[in-house]
CSV table of C-alpha atoms (C1' of nucleotides) in Angstrom, one decimal:
chain,number,residue,atom,x,y,z
A,1,MET,CA,6.9,-17.7,-23.1
A,2,ALA,CA,3.6,-16.8,-24.8
A,3,THR,CA,1.2,-14.4,-23.2
A,4,PRO,CA,0.6,-15.9,-19.7
A,5,ASP,CA,-2.7,-14.7,-19.1
A,6,VAL,CA,-2.5,-11.0,-18.3
A,7,ARG,CA,-5.8,-11.2,-16.5
A,8,ALA,CA,-4.7,-13.7,-14.2
A,9,GLN,CA,-1.3,-11.7,-13.6
A,10,LEU,CA,-3.3,-8.7,-12.8
A,11,LEU,CA,-5.6,-10.6,-10.4
A,12,ALA,CA,-2.5,-12.0,-8.6
A,13,ALA,CA,-0.9,-8.6,-8.5
A,14,ALA,CA,-3.9,-6.9,-7.2
A,15,THR,CA,-4.4,-9.7,-4.4
A,16,ARG,CA,-0.9,-9.2,-3.2
A,17,LEU,CA,-1.0,-5.3,-3.3
A,18,PHE,CA,-4.5,-5.0,-1.7
A,19,ALA,CA,-3.4,-7.4,1.0
A,20,ALA,CA,0.0,-5.6,1.8
A,21,ARG,CA,-1.2,-1.9,1.3
A,22,GLY,CA,-5.0,-2.0,1.5
A,23,PHE,CA,-7.6,-1.2,-1.4
A,24,GLU,CA,-7.1,2.6,-0.9
A,25,GLY,CA,-3.5,2.5,-0.5
A,26,THR,CA,-3.0,0.6,-3.9
A,27,SER,CA,-3.1,2.7,-7.1
A,28,LEU,CA,-4.2,1.2,-10.4
A,29,GLN,CA,-0.8,2.2,-11.8
A,30,ALA,CA,1.0,0.2,-9.2
A,31,ILE,CA,-0.9,-2.9,-10.4
A,32,ALA,CA,-0.4,-2.2,-13.8
A,33,ALA,CA,3.3,-1.7,-13.3
A,34,ALA,CA,3.8,-5.1,-11.5
A,35,VAL,CA,2.5,-6.8,-14.4
A,36,GLY,CA,4.4,-4.6,-16.8
A,37,ILE,CA,1.4,-2.8,-18.7
A,38,ARG,CA,-0.1,0.7,-18.5
A,39,LYS,CA,-3.1,1.8,-16.4
A,40,PRO,CA,-5.6,2.1,-19.2
A,41,SER,CA,-4.7,-1.4,-20.3
A,42,LEU,CA,-5.6,-2.7,-16.9
A,43,LEU,CA,-9.0,-0.9,-17.4
A,44,TYR,CA,-9.6,-2.7,-20.4
A,45,HIS,CA,-9.6,-5.9,-18.4
A,46,PHE,CA,-11.4,-4.6,-15.4
A,47,GLY,CA,-13.7,-1.6,-16.0
A,48,SER,CA,-13.1,0.0,-12.8
A,49,LYS,CA,-11.1,-0.4,-9.4
A,50,GLU,CA,-14.3,-1.6,-7.9
A,51,GLU,CA,-14.7,-4.2,-10.5
A,52,LEU,CA,-11.2,-5.4,-9.7
A,53,ARG,CA,-11.8,-5.4,-6.0
A,54,GLN,CA,-14.6,-7.6,-6.6
A,55,ALA,CA,-12.9,-10.0,-9.0
A,56,VAL,CA,-9.9,-10.4,-6.5
A,57,LEU,CA,-12.6,-11.4,-3.7
A,58,ASP,CA,-14.4,-13.7,-6.2
A,59,ASP,CA,-11.1,-15.3,-7.0
A,60,LEU,CA,-10.2,-15.8,-3.5
A,61,LEU,CA,-13.7,-17.5,-2.6
A,62,ALA,CA,-13.6,-19.6,-5.8
A,63,ARG,CA,-10.3,-21.1,-4.4
A,64,TRP,CA,-11.9,-21.5,-1.2
A,65,ASN,CA,-14.8,-23.4,-2.7
A,66,GLN,CA,-12.2,-25.7,-4.4
A,67,VAL,CA,-11.0,-26.8,-1.0
A,68,LEU,CA,-14.6,-26.9,0.7
A,69,PRO,CA,-15.4,-30.4,-0.4
A,70,GLU,CA,-12.8,-32.3,1.3
A,71,LEU,CA,-13.5,-30.1,4.4
A,72,LEU,CA,-17.4,-31.0,4.4
A,73,MET,CA,-16.6,-34.7,4.2
A,74,ALA,CA,-14.8,-34.9,7.6
A,75,ALA,CA,-16.2,-32.5,10.0
A,76,ALA,CA,-16.7,-33.4,13.6
A,77,GLU,CA,-15.5,-36.6,15.6
A,78,ARG,CA,-12.6,-35.8,17.6
A,79,ASP,CA,-10.3,-37.6,15.3
A,80,ARG,CA,-11.6,-35.9,12.1
A,81,PHE,CA,-11.6,-32.5,13.8
A,82,ASP,CA,-7.6,-32.1,13.3
A,83,GLY,CA,-8.2,-32.9,9.4
A,84,VAL,CA,-10.7,-30.1,9.1
A,85,LEU,CA,-8.7,-27.4,11.2
A,86,ASP,CA,-5.5,-28.4,9.4
A,87,ALA,CA,-7.2,-28.0,6.0
A,88,MET,CA,-8.5,-24.7,6.9
A,89,THR,CA,-5.0,-23.6,8.2
A,90,ASP,CA,-3.2,-24.8,5.1
A,91,PHE,CA,-5.5,-22.9,2.9
A,92,PHE,CA,-4.4,-19.8,4.5
A,93,LEU,CA,-0.8,-20.5,5.4
A,94,ASP,CA,-0.6,-21.5,1.6
A,95,ASP,CA,-1.1,-17.7,1.0
A,96,PRO,CA,-1.3,-15.5,3.8
A,97,ASP,CA,-2.5,-12.7,1.6
A,98,ARG,CA,-5.8,-14.4,1.7
A,99,ALA,CA,-6.0,-14.1,5.2
A,100,ARG,CA,-4.9,-10.4,5.1
A,101,LEU,CA,-7.1,-9.6,2.3
A,102,LEU,CA,-10.3,-11.2,4.1
A,103,VAL,CA,-9.5,-9.3,7.2
A,104,ARG,CA,-9.0,-5.9,5.3
A,105,GLU,CA,-12.3,-6.5,3.3
A,106,THR,CA,-14.2,-7.2,6.6
A,107,LEU,CA,-13.1,-4.1,8.0
A,108,ASP,CA,-13.5,-1.8,4.9
A,109,ARG,CA,-16.9,-3.3,3.8
A,110,PRO,CA,-18.5,-5.0,6.5
A,111,GLU,CA,-21.8,-5.4,4.7
A,112,ASP,CA,-20.2,-6.8,1.7
A,113,VAL,CA,-18.6,-9.5,3.6
A,114,ARG,CA,-21.4,-10.4,5.6
A,115,ASP,CA,-23.4,-11.1,2.6
A,116,ARG,CA,-20.7,-13.2,1.1
A,117,LEU,CA,-20.1,-15.1,4.4
A,118,GLU,CA,-23.8,-15.9,4.5
A,119,ARG,CA,-23.5,-17.4,1.0
A,120,TYR,CA,-20.2,-19.1,1.1
A,121,VAL,CA,-19.4,-19.9,4.6
A,122,ARG,CA,-22.4,-20.2,6.5
A,123,PRO,CA,-23.5,-23.4,4.8
A,124,TRP,CA,-20.3,-25.2,5.5
A,125,VAL,CA,-20.6,-23.9,9.4
A,126,ALA,CA,-24.1,-25.4,9.4
A,127,VAL,CA,-22.7,-28.8,8.2
A,128,ALA,CA,-19.9,-28.7,10.7
A,129,LEU,CA,-22.3,-27.7,13.4
A,130,ASN,CA,-24.5,-30.6,12.8
A,131,GLN,CA,-21.8,-32.9,13.3
A,132,LEU,CA,-20.4,-31.3,16.2
A,133,LYS,CA,-24.0,-31.5,17.7
A,134,ALA,CA,-23.7,-35.2,17.4
A,135,ALA,CA,-20.5,-35.5,18.9
A,136,LYS,CA,-21.8,-33.3,21.8
A,137,SER,CA,-24.7,-35.6,22.5
A,138,GLU,CA,-22.2,-38.4,22.6
A,139,GLY,CA,-20.4,-36.4,25.4
A,140,GLN,CA,-17.3,-35.8,23.6
A,141,VAL,CA,-17.8,-32.1,23.6
A,142,HIS,CA,-17.7,-29.7,26.7
A,143,PRO,CA,-21.4,-29.5,28.0
A,144,ARG,CA,-21.2,-25.8,28.4
A,145,ALA,CA,-19.8,-25.1,24.9
A,146,ASP,CA,-21.7,-23.0,22.6
A,147,LEU,CA,-20.9,-24.6,19.3
A,148,ALA,CA,-22.2,-22.0,16.9
A,149,ALA,CA,-20.2,-19.2,18.9
A,150,TYR,CA,-17.1,-21.5,18.9
A,151,VAL,CA,-16.9,-22.4,15.4
A,152,VAL,CA,-17.3,-18.5,14.6
A,153,HIS,CA,-14.4,-17.7,17.0
A,154,LEU,CA,-12.3,-20.6,15.7
A,155,VAL,CA,-12.6,-19.4,12.1
A,156,GLN,CA,-11.6,-15.8,13.1
A,157,LEU,CA,-8.7,-17.2,15.3
A,158,VAL,CA,-7.3,-19.1,12.3
A,159,VAL,CA,-7.9,-16.3,9.7
A,160,GLY,CA,-6.8,-13.4,12.1
A,161,SER,CA,-3.7,-15.2,13.5
A,162,ILE,CA,-2.4,-16.0,9.9
A,163,ALA,CA,-3.2,-12.4,8.8
A,164,VAL,CA,-1.0,-11.0,11.5
A,165,MET,CA,1.4,-13.8,12.1
A,166,ASP,CA,4.8,-12.0,11.3
A,167,THR,CA,3.7,-9.5,13.9
A,168,LEU,CA,2.6,-12.0,16.6
A,169,VAL,CA,5.8,-14.0,16.5
A,170,ALA,CA,7.6,-10.9,17.9
A,171,LEU,CA,5.7,-11.6,21.1
A,172,LEU,CA,7.5,-15.0,21.3
A,173,PRO,CA,10.9,-15.6,22.7
A,174,GLU,CA,13.7,-14.7,20.3
A,175,GLY,CA,16.1,-17.1,18.8
A,176,ASP,CA,13.4,-19.7,18.6
A,177,VAL,CA,13.6,-22.6,16.2
A,178,ASP,CA,10.4,-22.0,14.5
A,179,ARG,CA,8.0,-19.5,16.0
A,180,ARG,CA,5.5,-20.0,13.3
A,181,GLU,CA,5.3,-23.6,13.7
A,182,ARG,CA,5.0,-23.0,17.4
A,183,LEU,CA,2.0,-20.8,16.9
A,184,ARG,CA,0.4,-23.2,14.7
A,185,THR,CA,0.9,-26.3,17.0
A,186,GLU,CA,-0.4,-24.3,20.0
A,187,LEU,CA,-3.6,-23.1,18.1
A,188,ARG,CA,-4.2,-26.6,16.9
A,189,ARG,CA,-3.9,-27.7,20.7
A,190,MET,CA,-6.0,-25.0,22.2
A,191,ALA,CA,-8.7,-25.5,19.6
A,192,LYS,CA,-9.0,-29.2,20.6
A,193,ALA,CA,-8.8,-28.5,24.4
A,194,GLY,CA,-11.3,-25.7,24.2
A,195,LEU,CA,-13.9,-27.8,22.6
A,196,PHE,CA,-13.4,-31.6,23.5
A,197,VAL,CA,-13.7,-33.2,27.0
A,198,PRO,CA,-10.6,-35.3,27.6
A,199,ARG,CA,-11.2,-38.9,26.8
A,200,ALA,CA,-10.8,-40.3,30.2
A,201,ALA,CA,-12.9,-37.8,32.1
A,202,ALA,CA,-16.6,-38.6,32.2
A,203,PRO,CA,-19.0,-35.6,31.3
A,204,LYS,CA,-20.5,-35.5,34.6
A,205,GLN,CA,-17.5,-34.9,36.7
A,206,TYR,CA,-16.7,-32.0,34.4
A,207,GLU,CA,-17.5,-28.9,35.7
A,208,VAL,CA,-16.2,-25.5,34.8
A,209,ALA,CA,-14.4,-23.9,37.9
A,210,ALA,CA,-14.6,-20.2,38.6
A,211,GLU,CA,-17.9,-18.3,38.8
B,1,MET,CA,-19.5,25.4,26.4
B,2,ALA,CA,-15.9,26.8,26.2
B,3,THR,CA,-13.4,25.4,23.6
B,4,PRO,CA,-13.4,21.7,24.5
B,5,ASP,CA,-9.9,20.9,23.4
B,6,VAL,CA,-9.8,20.8,19.8
B,7,ARG,CA,-6.7,18.7,19.9
B,8,ALA,CA,-8.5,16.0,21.8
B,9,GLN,CA,-11.5,16.4,19.3
B,10,LEU,CA,-9.2,15.8,16.4
B,11,LEU,CA,-7.6,12.8,17.9
B,12,ALA,CA,-11.0,11.3,18.5
B,13,ALA,CA,-12.3,11.9,15.1
B,14,ALA,CA,-9.1,10.6,13.6
B,15,THR,CA,-9.4,7.4,15.5
B,16,ARG,CA,-12.9,6.9,14.6
B,17,LEU,CA,-12.2,7.6,10.8
B,18,PHE,CA,-8.9,5.6,10.8
B,19,ALA,CA,-10.7,2.7,12.4
B,20,ALA,CA,-13.5,2.9,9.8
B,21,ARG,CA,-12.0,3.6,6.6
B,22,GLY,CA,-8.3,3.0,7.0
B,23,PHE,CA,-5.3,5.6,7.0
B,24,GLU,CA,-5.2,5.8,3.3
B,25,GLY,CA,-8.9,5.9,3.1
B,26,THR,CA,-9.2,9.0,5.3
B,27,SER,CA,-8.4,12.6,4.1
B,28,LEU,CA,-7.2,15.3,6.5
B,29,GLN,CA,-10.0,17.4,5.1
B,30,ALA,CA,-12.5,14.6,6.4
B,31,ILE,CA,-11.1,14.7,9.8
B,32,ALA,CA,-10.9,18.5,9.9
B,33,ALA,CA,-14.5,18.7,8.8
B,34,ALA,CA,-15.8,16.1,11.6
B,35,VAL,CA,-14.3,18.7,14.1
B,36,GLY,CA,-15.7,21.8,12.3
B,37,ILE,CA,-12.3,23.4,11.1
B,38,ARG,CA,-10.2,23.5,7.8
B,39,LYS,CA,-7.5,21.4,6.9
B,40,PRO,CA,-4.6,23.8,7.5
B,41,SER,CA,-5.9,24.4,10.9
B,42,LEU,CA,-5.5,20.7,11.7
B,43,LEU,CA,-2.0,20.8,10.3
B,44,TYR,CA,-1.2,23.5,12.9
B,45,HIS,CA,-1.9,21.0,15.6
B,46,PHE,CA,-0.4,18.0,13.8
B,47,GLY,CA,2.5,18.8,11.5
B,48,SER,CA,1.6,16.1,8.9
B,49,LYS,CA,-0.7,13.3,8.4
B,50,GLU,CA,2.1,10.8,9.5
B,51,GLU,CA,2.5,12.9,12.8
B,52,LEU,CA,-1.3,12.5,13.4
B,53,ARG,CA,-1.2,8.7,12.9
B,54,GLN,CA,1.5,8.4,15.5
B,55,ALA,CA,-0.4,10.5,17.7
B,56,VAL,CA,-3.4,8.4,17.5
B,57,LEU,CA,-1.7,5.3,18.1
B,58,ASP,CA,0.2,6.8,21.0
B,59,ASP,CA,-3.0,7.9,22.6
B,60,LEU,CA,-4.5,4.2,22.2
B,61,LEU,CA,-1.5,2.9,24.0
B,62,ALA,CA,-1.4,5.4,26.7
B,63,ARG,CA,-5.0,4.3,27.5
B,64,TRP,CA,-4.1,1.0,27.5
B,65,ASN,CA,-1.4,1.5,30.0
B,66,GLN,CA,-4.0,3.2,32.2
B,67,VAL,CA,-5.5,-0.2,32.5
B,68,LEU,CA,-2.5,-2.3,32.7
B,69,PRO,CA,-1.9,-2.0,36.5
B,70,GLU,CA,-5.2,-3.6,37.3
B,71,LEU,CA,-4.4,-6.5,34.9
B,72,LEU,CA,-0.8,-6.9,36.0
B,73,MET,CA,-1.8,-7.4,39.7
B,74,ALA,CA,-4.1,-10.4,38.8
B,75,ALA,CA,-2.7,-12.8,36.3
B,76,ALA,CA,-2.8,-16.4,36.6
B,77,GLU,CA,-4.5,-18.9,39.0
B,78,ARG,CA,-7.7,-20.1,37.6
B,79,ASP,CA,-9.8,-17.6,39.6
B,80,ARG,CA,-7.9,-14.4,38.4
B,81,PHE,CA,-7.7,-15.5,34.9
B,82,ASP,CA,-11.3,-14.4,34.4
B,83,GLY,CA,-10.6,-11.1,35.7
B,84,VAL,CA,-7.6,-10.5,33.6
B,85,LEU,CA,-9.6,-11.7,30.3
B,86,ASP,CA,-12.6,-9.5,31.2
B,87,ALA,CA,-10.6,-6.4,31.7
B,88,MET,CA,-8.9,-6.8,28.4
B,89,THR,CA,-12.1,-7.7,26.6
B,90,ASP,CA,-13.6,-4.6,28.3
B,91,PHE,CA,-11.0,-2.2,27.1
B,92,PHE,CA,-11.6,-3.1,23.5
B,93,LEU,CA,-15.6,-3.5,23.9
B,94,ASP,CA,-15.7,-0.2,25.4
B,95,ASP,CA,-14.6,1.4,22.1
B,96,PRO,CA,-14.1,-1.2,19.2
B,97,ASP,CA,-12.5,1.2,17.2
B,98,ARG,CA,-9.4,0.4,19.3
B,99,ALA,CA,-9.5,-3.2,18.0
B,100,ARG,CA,-9.9,-2.2,14.5
B,101,LEU,CA,-7.3,0.3,14.5
B,102,LEU,CA,-4.8,-2.0,16.0
B,103,VAL,CA,-5.5,-4.5,13.4
B,104,ARG,CA,-5.4,-2.1,10.6
B,105,GLU,CA,-2.2,-0.8,11.9
B,106,THR,CA,-0.7,-4.3,12.1
B,107,LEU,CA,-1.5,-5.0,8.5
B,108,ASP,CA,-0.4,-1.5,7.3
B,109,ARG,CA,2.8,-1.1,9.3
B,110,PRO,CA,3.9,-4.6,10.9
B,111,GLU,CA,7.4,-3.3,11.8
B,112,ASP,CA,6.0,-0.3,13.7
B,113,VAL,CA,3.5,-2.3,15.4
B,114,ARG,CA,6.2,-5.0,16.2
B,115,ASP,CA,8.3,-2.6,18.1
B,116,ARG,CA,5.5,-1.1,20.0
B,117,LEU,CA,4.4,-4.6,21.0
B,118,GLU,CA,7.8,-5.3,22.3
B,119,ARG,CA,7.7,-2.1,24.2
B,120,TYR,CA,4.1,-1.9,25.6
B,121,VAL,CA,2.8,-5.6,25.5
B,122,ARG,CA,5.7,-7.9,26.0
B,123,PRO,CA,6.6,-6.8,29.5
B,124,TRP,CA,3.0,-7.5,30.4
B,125,VAL,CA,2.9,-10.8,28.7
B,126,ALA,CA,6.1,-11.7,30.4
B,127,VAL,CA,4.5,-11.1,33.8
B,128,ALA,CA,1.4,-13.1,33.0
B,129,LEU,CA,3.5,-15.8,31.6
B,130,ASN,CA,5.5,-16.3,34.9
B,131,GLN,CA,2.2,-16.5,36.8
B,132,LEU,CA,0.7,-18.9,34.3
B,133,LYS,CA,4.1,-21.0,34.6
B,134,ALA,CA,3.3,-21.3,38.4
B,135,ALA,CA,0.0,-22.5,37.7
B,136,LYS,CA,1.1,-24.8,35.3
B,137,SER,CA,3.7,-26.3,37.6
B,138,GLU,CA,0.8,-26.8,40.2
B,139,GLY,CA,-0.9,-28.9,37.6
B,140,GLN,CA,-3.8,-26.4,36.9
B,141,VAL,CA,-2.8,-26.0,33.2
B,142,HIS,CA,-2.8,-28.4,30.4
B,143,PRO,CA,0.4,-30.1,30.4
B,144,ARG,CA,1.0,-29.8,26.8
B,145,ALA,CA,-0.1,-26.1,26.7
B,146,ASP,CA,2.6,-23.8,25.0
B,147,LEU,CA,2.0,-20.8,27.5
B,148,ALA,CA,3.7,-18.1,25.4
B,149,ALA,CA,2.0,-19.2,22.2
B,150,TYR,CA,-1.2,-19.7,24.0
B,151,VAL,CA,-1.1,-15.9,25.5
B,152,VAL,CA,-0.3,-14.7,22.0
B,153,HIS,CA,-3.3,-16.3,20.4
B,154,LEU,CA,-5.6,-15.2,23.3
B,155,VAL,CA,-4.7,-11.6,22.7
B,156,GLN,CA,-5.3,-11.9,19.0
B,157,LEU,CA,-8.4,-13.7,19.7
B,158,VAL,CA,-9.8,-10.9,21.8
B,159,VAL,CA,-8.6,-8.1,19.5
B,160,GLY,CA,-9.4,-9.8,16.5
B,161,SER,CA,-13.0,-10.9,17.3
B,162,ILE,CA,-13.9,-7.5,18.6
B,163,ALA,CA,-12.5,-5.7,15.5
B,164,VAL,CA,-14.9,-7.7,13.2
B,165,MET,CA,-17.6,-8.7,15.7
B,166,ASP,CA,-20.5,-7.0,13.8
B,167,THR,CA,-19.5,-9.2,10.8
B,168,LEU,CA,-19.0,-12.4,13.0
B,169,VAL,CA,-22.6,-12.2,14.4
B,170,ALA,CA,-23.8,-12.7,11.0
B,171,LEU,CA,-22.7,-16.3,11.1
B,172,LEU,CA,-24.8,-17.0,14.3
B,173,PRO,CA,-28.6,-17.9,13.9
B,174,GLU,CA,-30.8,-14.9,13.4
B,175,GLY,CA,-33.3,-13.3,15.7
B,176,ASP,CA,-31.0,-14.2,18.7
B,177,VAL,CA,-31.3,-12.4,21.8
B,178,ASP,CA,-27.8,-10.8,22.1
B,179,ARG,CA,-25.4,-12.3,19.6
B,180,ARG,CA,-22.5,-10.1,20.8
B,181,GLU,CA,-23.0,-11.4,24.5
B,182,ARG,CA,-23.0,-14.7,23.1
B,183,LEU,CA,-19.7,-14.4,21.4
B,184,ARG,CA,-18.3,-12.9,24.5
B,185,THR,CA,-19.5,-15.7,26.6
B,186,GLU,CA,-18.2,-18.4,24.5
B,187,LEU,CA,-15.0,-16.6,24.1
B,188,ARG,CA,-14.3,-16.6,28.0
B,189,ARG,CA,-15.5,-20.2,28.0
B,190,MET,CA,-13.2,-21.4,25.2
B,191,ALA,CA,-10.2,-19.4,26.6
B,192,LYS,CA,-10.3,-21.3,30.0
B,193,ALA,CA,-11.0,-24.6,28.6
B,194,GLY,CA,-8.1,-24.3,26.3
B,195,LEU,CA,-6.0,-23.6,29.0
B,196,PHE,CA,-7.0,-25.0,32.4
B,197,VAL,CA,-7.3,-28.6,33.4
B,198,PRO,CA,-10.8,-29.4,34.6
B,199,ARG,CA,-10.5,-29.4,38.6
B,200,ALA,CA,-11.6,-33.0,39.1
B,201,ALA,CA,-9.3,-34.4,36.6
B,202,ALA,CA,-5.8,-35.4,37.7
B,203,PRO,CA,-3.1,-34.2,35.4
B,204,LYS,CA,-1.7,-37.7,34.9
B,205,GLN,CA,-4.7,-39.1,33.2
B,206,TYR,CA,-4.9,-36.2,31.1
B,207,GLU,CA,-3.7,-36.8,27.6
B,208,VAL,CA,-4.7,-35.4,24.2
B,209,ALA,CA,-6.7,-37.8,22.2
B,210,ALA,CA,-6.1,-37.9,18.3
B,211,GLU,CA,-3.0,-38.3,16.5
C,1,DC,C1',-7.5,29.2,13.2
C,2,DC,C1',-8.5,31.2,8.3
C,3,DT,C1',-8.2,32.1,2.6
C,4,DA,C1',-5.6,31.0,-1.0
C,5,DC,C1',-2.9,28.2,-3.6
C,6,DC,C1',0.9,24.6,-4.8
C,7,DG,C1',2.4,20.3,-7.6
C,8,DA,C1',1.4,15.3,-7.5
C,9,DT,C1',-1.1,11.8,-7.9
C,10,DC,C1',-5.7,9.6,-8.4
C,11,DG,C1',-9.3,7.0,-11.1
C,12,DG,C1',-11.1,7.1,-15.5
C,13,DT,C1',-11.9,8.4,-20.6
C,14,DA,C1',-10.9,9.4,-25.8
C,15,DG,C1',-9.3,7.7,-29.6
C,16,DG,C1',-6.8,4.8,-31.9
D,1,DC,C1',-2.6,-2.9,-25.5
D,2,DC,C1',-0.9,2.3,-26.2
D,3,DT,C1',-0.4,7.8,-25.8
D,4,DA,C1',-2.5,11.6,-24.4
D,5,DC,C1',-5.4,14.0,-21.5
D,6,DC,C1',-9.5,15.0,-18.1
D,7,DG,C1',-11.4,16.9,-13.6
D,8,DA,C1',-11.2,15.8,-8.8
D,9,DT,C1',-8.8,15.3,-4.8
D,10,DC,C1',-4.6,14.5,-2.1
D,11,DG,C1',-1.1,16.4,1.6
D,12,DG,C1',1.2,20.3,2.5
D,13,DT,C1',2.7,25.6,2.4
D,14,DA,C1',2.4,30.7,2.4
D,15,DG,C1',1.1,34.4,4.8
D,16,DG,C1',-1.6,36.5,7.5
DNA sequence: CCTACCGATCGGTAGG
DNA sequence: CCTACCGATCGGTAGG
C-alpha cells in the first residue's frame, strides 16, 4: 500500500505515546518501533526529541485552527452557545489524546504553553468575549458573571474533564448506561446554567443568595 | 537544628519535583540532592522509586483525609455549599503541587487513581450527594441537574484549574490586580449558579432555554 | 548514611 | 532508511 507518509505516522504515534506516558516517559525507540522503523531513521525526520515534541504540538494546534472558523462565526447568544461548546467538546472527544497532551504540556512547560495560548487561543477568546458582553448588556447573562474568567474556566473544564474522563466516570454509579454521555450532558447543562439567566426571570430580581 | 526527619524532607522534595517535572522526569539523584543526601541513602528510606511514588500519594491523601471531616459536616444547603467548596479549594491552593500531582498521576496511572478515588473520594461524594438530593427535593437545585455528574465535574474543575492556574491567568487581561483571585471568585460564582436555582424564581417557571 | 559499582537504556552521531 | 557505536544517566545493589 505504498509508503503511507512515515512522517505523519510518526507524528500520530508520538502524539498517542506522549499523551499516554508523557514526554519523558516515552523513548524515541518506542515511537520508532510503533511505526516499524529504527530510532536513527526517526531522527532523520525529526532532528531531535525536542523537535518532535514541537512538531506534535504544532500539529495539534494546526488541527485546532482548522476548526476555529466555525467556532468564530457563532459565539454568544444563548442559542449559539450550544454550538460553540459542542464544537469544542467534539474536537477533544474526537481524540482525547489531544486533551491529555495539552494538559501534560501545560504541566511540563507552562511558559511554552502560555506563549502558544496567547497566540492561538487568546484571539478566539477575545471574539467570544465581545459577543458574550453583548449578550450580557441585553440581560441574558448573570449580572455578576466575570466573563473573561468564566471562559477560561470553561475551556479548562472541557479540556480537563476529557483528559481524565476515563477516571472520572469511576466516581459515577456503576452499571450505568453511558457514563461518558452523562458527563457530557451535565457539562453542557452546568456550563449554560452557570452563565445564562433563565429566560423567565428578569435580571433585576436575580440576586446571588449566600454571602 | 537536630535532624528534621529526613523521611519527611524526602517526601516533600519528591512531591515538589514529581509535581513540577513528573515521575519519569524526576531522578532519584535529584530528589536526594534536594535533601542533601546521596541516592543510595534515599533508597534506604524508600526501597524503590515506585515505593516512593506510592508514599507520596499516600501522604497527599492522608492530608486530604485530615480535612475531610470538616467537609463532611457541612455539605449541601445553599449556605453551606460555599464552605465546602472553599475548604476544598483552600486545600489545593494551600499547595498547588497537590493538584498538579493528582492530575499527573491520573494521566500516568488511571487505574491506580481510580482505585484510590473509589476508596478515598467516593464515600465523601456519596454523602455530599445525599445532602444535595435533599436540597433538590426542596426545589433549591436546578431540576435538570445531574447531581452525581455535577459533583464530579466540580471536583475536576477545582483540581484542574488550580493545577494549571499559572498558565490560565495568561488568558486574562494583563496588568490585572490579582488574576488568581479573579479566577477563584468566578469559579465560586459559576459553581453555585450552575447548581442552584435563584431564590426568587420558582422551580416551575425554570426551564432551560435552547434546544 | 556513605563509596563504589552494576547492567540497561537513554538521546544522539557516524557513515553508509 | 540501516548497522554500529558513543557518552551520559538511569534505578538499584554490595558492602560497609
